[in-house]
Structure formats: structure tokens, C-alpha cells
């Protein structure tokens, strides 16, 4: 449906779709350099926001949700399974190679790059 081609990220944790906030990622890590690091990763994604959400979201904050973008009902279970699968793959890649293989993709998605 073309959703992923229009996703952008804003450091440190926001996910945008055409300059509207779609979600966010928070990571809290604990550990020592050259030792094991433990991380808690939280991913918040707007799936189907109620119309009255505008009243509860900060004034001026543009937002969207997956249902509005795709115009189809979204299965939370399907999204959760897909997010878990992709997150695990990314973590495994990061463990082996660090941030370097992610850098170019990150920069291409960075909403603030060259602004």
C-alpha cells in the first residue's frame, strides 16, 4: 500500500508519515562497555485512533494512524508479530555489526536531515 516508502524518523524516537506522527520507539539500556547490555524496547504505534484523540493530543501536533493511511482494518496481532520479527532481526544484526549497516537507511529516513 506504499506506507513504508513514506515513513520518516525524527531523532531520538519519533516515527512520522508525511510529517504526521505515527508512533515512537523508546529504548532503555543498562550495561557496561565491552560487556552484556540489557535493553527494554517500547514501540508505540497509532493503529486506529478515535476522532476525539485531537482533544487529548498536544495542540499543533499533527498525527495519523495506520487505519487512516491504509483505509483498511489493521490486525493488532499481525502488526505485533511483524514488529517483533523485524526487531529481533535488527537486534541480531546490530549485535554482529553495530550501527554501521543501519547508518545510510537511518539518514535516508531522517526527517530533520538537511533541514
mmCIF file of C-alpha atoms in Angstrom:
data_model
loop_
_atom_site.group_PDB
_atom_site.id
_atom_site.type_symbol
_atom_site.label_atom_id
_atom_site.label_comp_id
_atom_site.label_asym_id
_atom_site.label_seq_id
_atom_site.Cartn_x
_atom_site.Cartn_y
_atom_site.Cartn_z
ATOM 1 C CA UNK A 1 0.000 0.000 0.000
ATOM 2 C CA UNK A 2 3.041 2.299 -0.157
ATOM 3 C CA UNK A 3 3.129 3.067 3.560
ATOM 4 C CA UNK A 4 6.742 2.109 4.217
ATOM 5 C CA UNK A 5 8.075 4.270 1.381
ATOM 6 C CA UNK A 6 6.804 7.383 3.176
ATOM 7 C CA UNK A 7 7.920 6.614 6.731
ATOM 8 C CA UNK A 8 10.383 9.003 8.352
ATOM 9 C CA UNK A 9 12.097 9.084 11.733
ATOM 10 C CA UNK A 10 12.937 12.049 13.943
ATOM 11 C CA UNK A 11 15.716 11.670 16.473
ATOM 12 C CA UNK A 12 15.555 10.342 19.059
ATOM 13 C CA UNK A 13 12.368 8.305 18.887
ATOM 14 C CA UNK A 14 9.524 9.604 16.707
ATOM 15 C CA UNK A 15 8.057 7.836 13.681
ATOM 16 C CA UNK A 16 6.377 10.033 11.064
ATOM 17 C CA UNK A 17 4.288 9.533 7.949
ATOM 18 C CA UNK A 18 4.191 12.626 5.704
ATOM 19 C CA UNK A 19 5.131 14.881 8.654
ATOM 20 C CA UNK A 20 2.406 13.438 10.889
ATOM 21 C CA UNK A 21 3.384 11.465 13.989
ATOM 22 C CA UNK A 22 2.568 7.782 13.632
ATOM 23 C CA UNK A 23 4.327 6.441 16.702
ATOM 24 C CA UNK A 24 7.526 6.262 18.664
ATOM 25 C CA UNK A 25 10.246 3.985 19.970
ATOM 26 C CA UNK A 26 11.875 4.192 23.385
ATOM 27 C CA UNK A 27 14.913 2.150 24.370
ATOM 28 C CA UNK A 28 16.341 1.966 27.851
ATOM 29 C CA UNK A 29 19.669 0.191 28.106
ATOM 30 C CA UNK A 30 21.660 -0.969 31.104
ATOM 31 C CA UNK A 31 25.151 -2.392 30.955
ATOM 32 C CA UNK A 32 28.842 -1.714 30.714
ATOM 33 C CA UNK A 33 31.088 -1.065 27.730
ATOM 34 C CA UNK A 34 32.535 -4.359 26.419
ATOM 35 C CA UNK A 35 30.041 -6.345 28.495
ATOM 36 C CA UNK A 36 26.488 -7.505 28.072
ATOM 37 C CA UNK A 37 23.904 -4.801 27.620
ATOM 38 C CA UNK A 38 20.278 -5.320 28.524
ATOM 39 C CA UNK A 39 17.630 -3.250 26.796
ATOM 40 C CA UNK A 40 13.928 -2.668 27.187
ATOM 41 C CA UNK A 41 12.401 -1.598 23.888
ATOM 42 C CA UNK A 42 8.978 0.008 23.751
ATOM 43 C CA UNK A 43 7.237 0.608 20.436
ATOM 44 C CA UNK A 44 4.083 2.695 20.319
ATOM 45 C CA UNK A 45 2.178 2.754 17.062
ATOM 46 C CA UNK A 46 -1.089 4.515 16.294
ATOM 47 C CA UNK A 47 -3.283 1.767 14.843
ATOM 48 C CA UNK A 48 -6.828 3.187 14.933
ATOM 49 C CA UNK A 49 -7.074 6.461 16.826
ATOM 50 C CA UNK A 50 -10.541 7.694 17.798
ATOM 51 C CA UNK A 51 -11.648 11.009 16.264
ATOM 52 C CA UNK A 52 -11.730 12.675 19.709
ATOM 53 C CA UNK A 53 -7.989 11.991 20.101
ATOM 54 C CA UNK A 54 -7.343 15.504 18.748
ATOM 55 C CA UNK A 55 -8.637 16.866 22.053
ATOM 56 C CA UNK A 56 -6.069 14.848 24.026
ATOM 57 C CA UNK A 57 -3.022 15.365 21.807
ATOM 58 C CA UNK A 58 -0.847 18.449 22.192
ATOM 59 C CA UNK A 59 -2.123 21.397 20.215
ATOM 60 C CA UNK A 60 -0.349 21.713 16.900
ATOM 61 C CA UNK A 61 0.899 18.103 16.932
ATOM 62 C CA UNK A 62 -0.113 16.556 13.623
ATOM 63 C CA UNK A 63 -0.715 12.828 13.880
ATOM 64 C CA UNK A 64 -2.063 9.905 11.903
ATOM 65 C CA UNK A 65 -2.751 6.195 12.310
ATOM 66 C CA UNK A 66 -2.351 3.070 10.184
ATOM 67 C CA UNK A 67 -6.081 2.649 9.601
ATOM 68 C CA UNK A 68 -6.342 6.181 8.189
ATOM 69 C CA UNK A 69 -3.299 5.639 5.985
ATOM 70 C CA UNK A 70 -4.294 2.254 4.576
ATOM 71 C CA UNK A 71 -8.095 2.654 4.667
ATOM 72 C CA UNK A 72 -8.345 -0.974 5.821
ATOM 73 C CA UNK A 73 -8.821 -2.534 9.265
ATOM 74 C CA UNK A 74 -5.471 -3.398 10.845
ATOM 75 C CA UNK A 75 -4.897 -6.536 12.920
ATOM 76 C CA UNK A 76 -3.000 -5.612 16.079
ATOM 77 C CA UNK A 77 -1.798 -9.220 16.340
ATOM 78 C CA UNK A 78 -0.426 -9.143 12.784
ATOM 79 C CA UNK A 79 1.337 -5.812 13.382
ATOM 80 C CA UNK A 80 2.762 -7.038 16.712
ATOM 81 C CA UNK A 81 4.091 -10.258 15.153
ATOM 82 C CA UNK A 82 5.669 -8.358 12.273
ATOM 83 C CA UNK A 83 7.247 -5.759 14.594
ATOM 84 C CA UNK A 84 8.679 -8.483 16.825
ATOM 85 C CA UNK A 85 10.096 -10.397 13.871
ATOM 86 C CA UNK A 86 11.761 -7.323 12.345
ATOM 87 C CA UNK A 87 13.005 -6.044 15.718
ATOM 88 C CA UNK A 88 14.655 -9.374 16.522
ATOM 89 C CA UNK A 89 16.363 -9.418 13.106
ATOM 90 C CA UNK A 90 17.613 -5.856 13.611
ATOM 91 C CA UNK A 91 18.926 -6.642 17.112
ATOM 92 C CA UNK A 92 20.785 -9.705 15.829
ATOM 93 C CA UNK A 93 22.323 -7.633 13.026
ATOM 94 C CA UNK A 94 23.269 -4.879 15.481
ATOM 95 C CA UNK A 95 24.922 -7.430 17.806
ATOM 96 C CA UNK A 96 27.135 -8.644 14.959
ATOM 97 C CA UNK A 97 27.921 -5.416 13.110
ATOM 98 C CA UNK A 98 26.993 -2.423 15.302
ATOM 99 C CA UNK A 99 25.269 0.656 13.898
ATOM 100 C CA UNK A 100 27.241 0.939 10.649
ATOM 101 C CA UNK A 101 24.909 -1.200 8.463
ATOM 102 C CA UNK A 102 21.955 0.909 9.630
ATOM 103 C CA UNK A 103 23.506 4.343 9.089
ATOM 104 C CA UNK A 104 22.568 5.003 5.444
ATOM 105 C CA UNK A 105 18.999 3.797 5.929
ATOM 106 C CA UNK A 106 18.664 5.907 9.081
ATOM 107 C CA UNK A 107 19.901 9.001 7.274
ATOM 108 C CA UNK A 108 17.548 8.385 4.340
ATOM 109 C CA UNK A 109 14.595 8.235 6.777
ATOM 110 C CA UNK A 110 15.691 11.153 8.996
ATOM 111 C CA UNK A 111 13.000 13.849 8.770
ATOM 112 C CA UNK A 112 15.408 16.526 10.013
ATOM 113 C CA UNK A 113 18.362 15.646 7.756
ATOM 114 C CA UNK A 114 19.480 18.759 5.851
ATOM 115 C CA UNK A 115 16.659 20.890 7.284
#
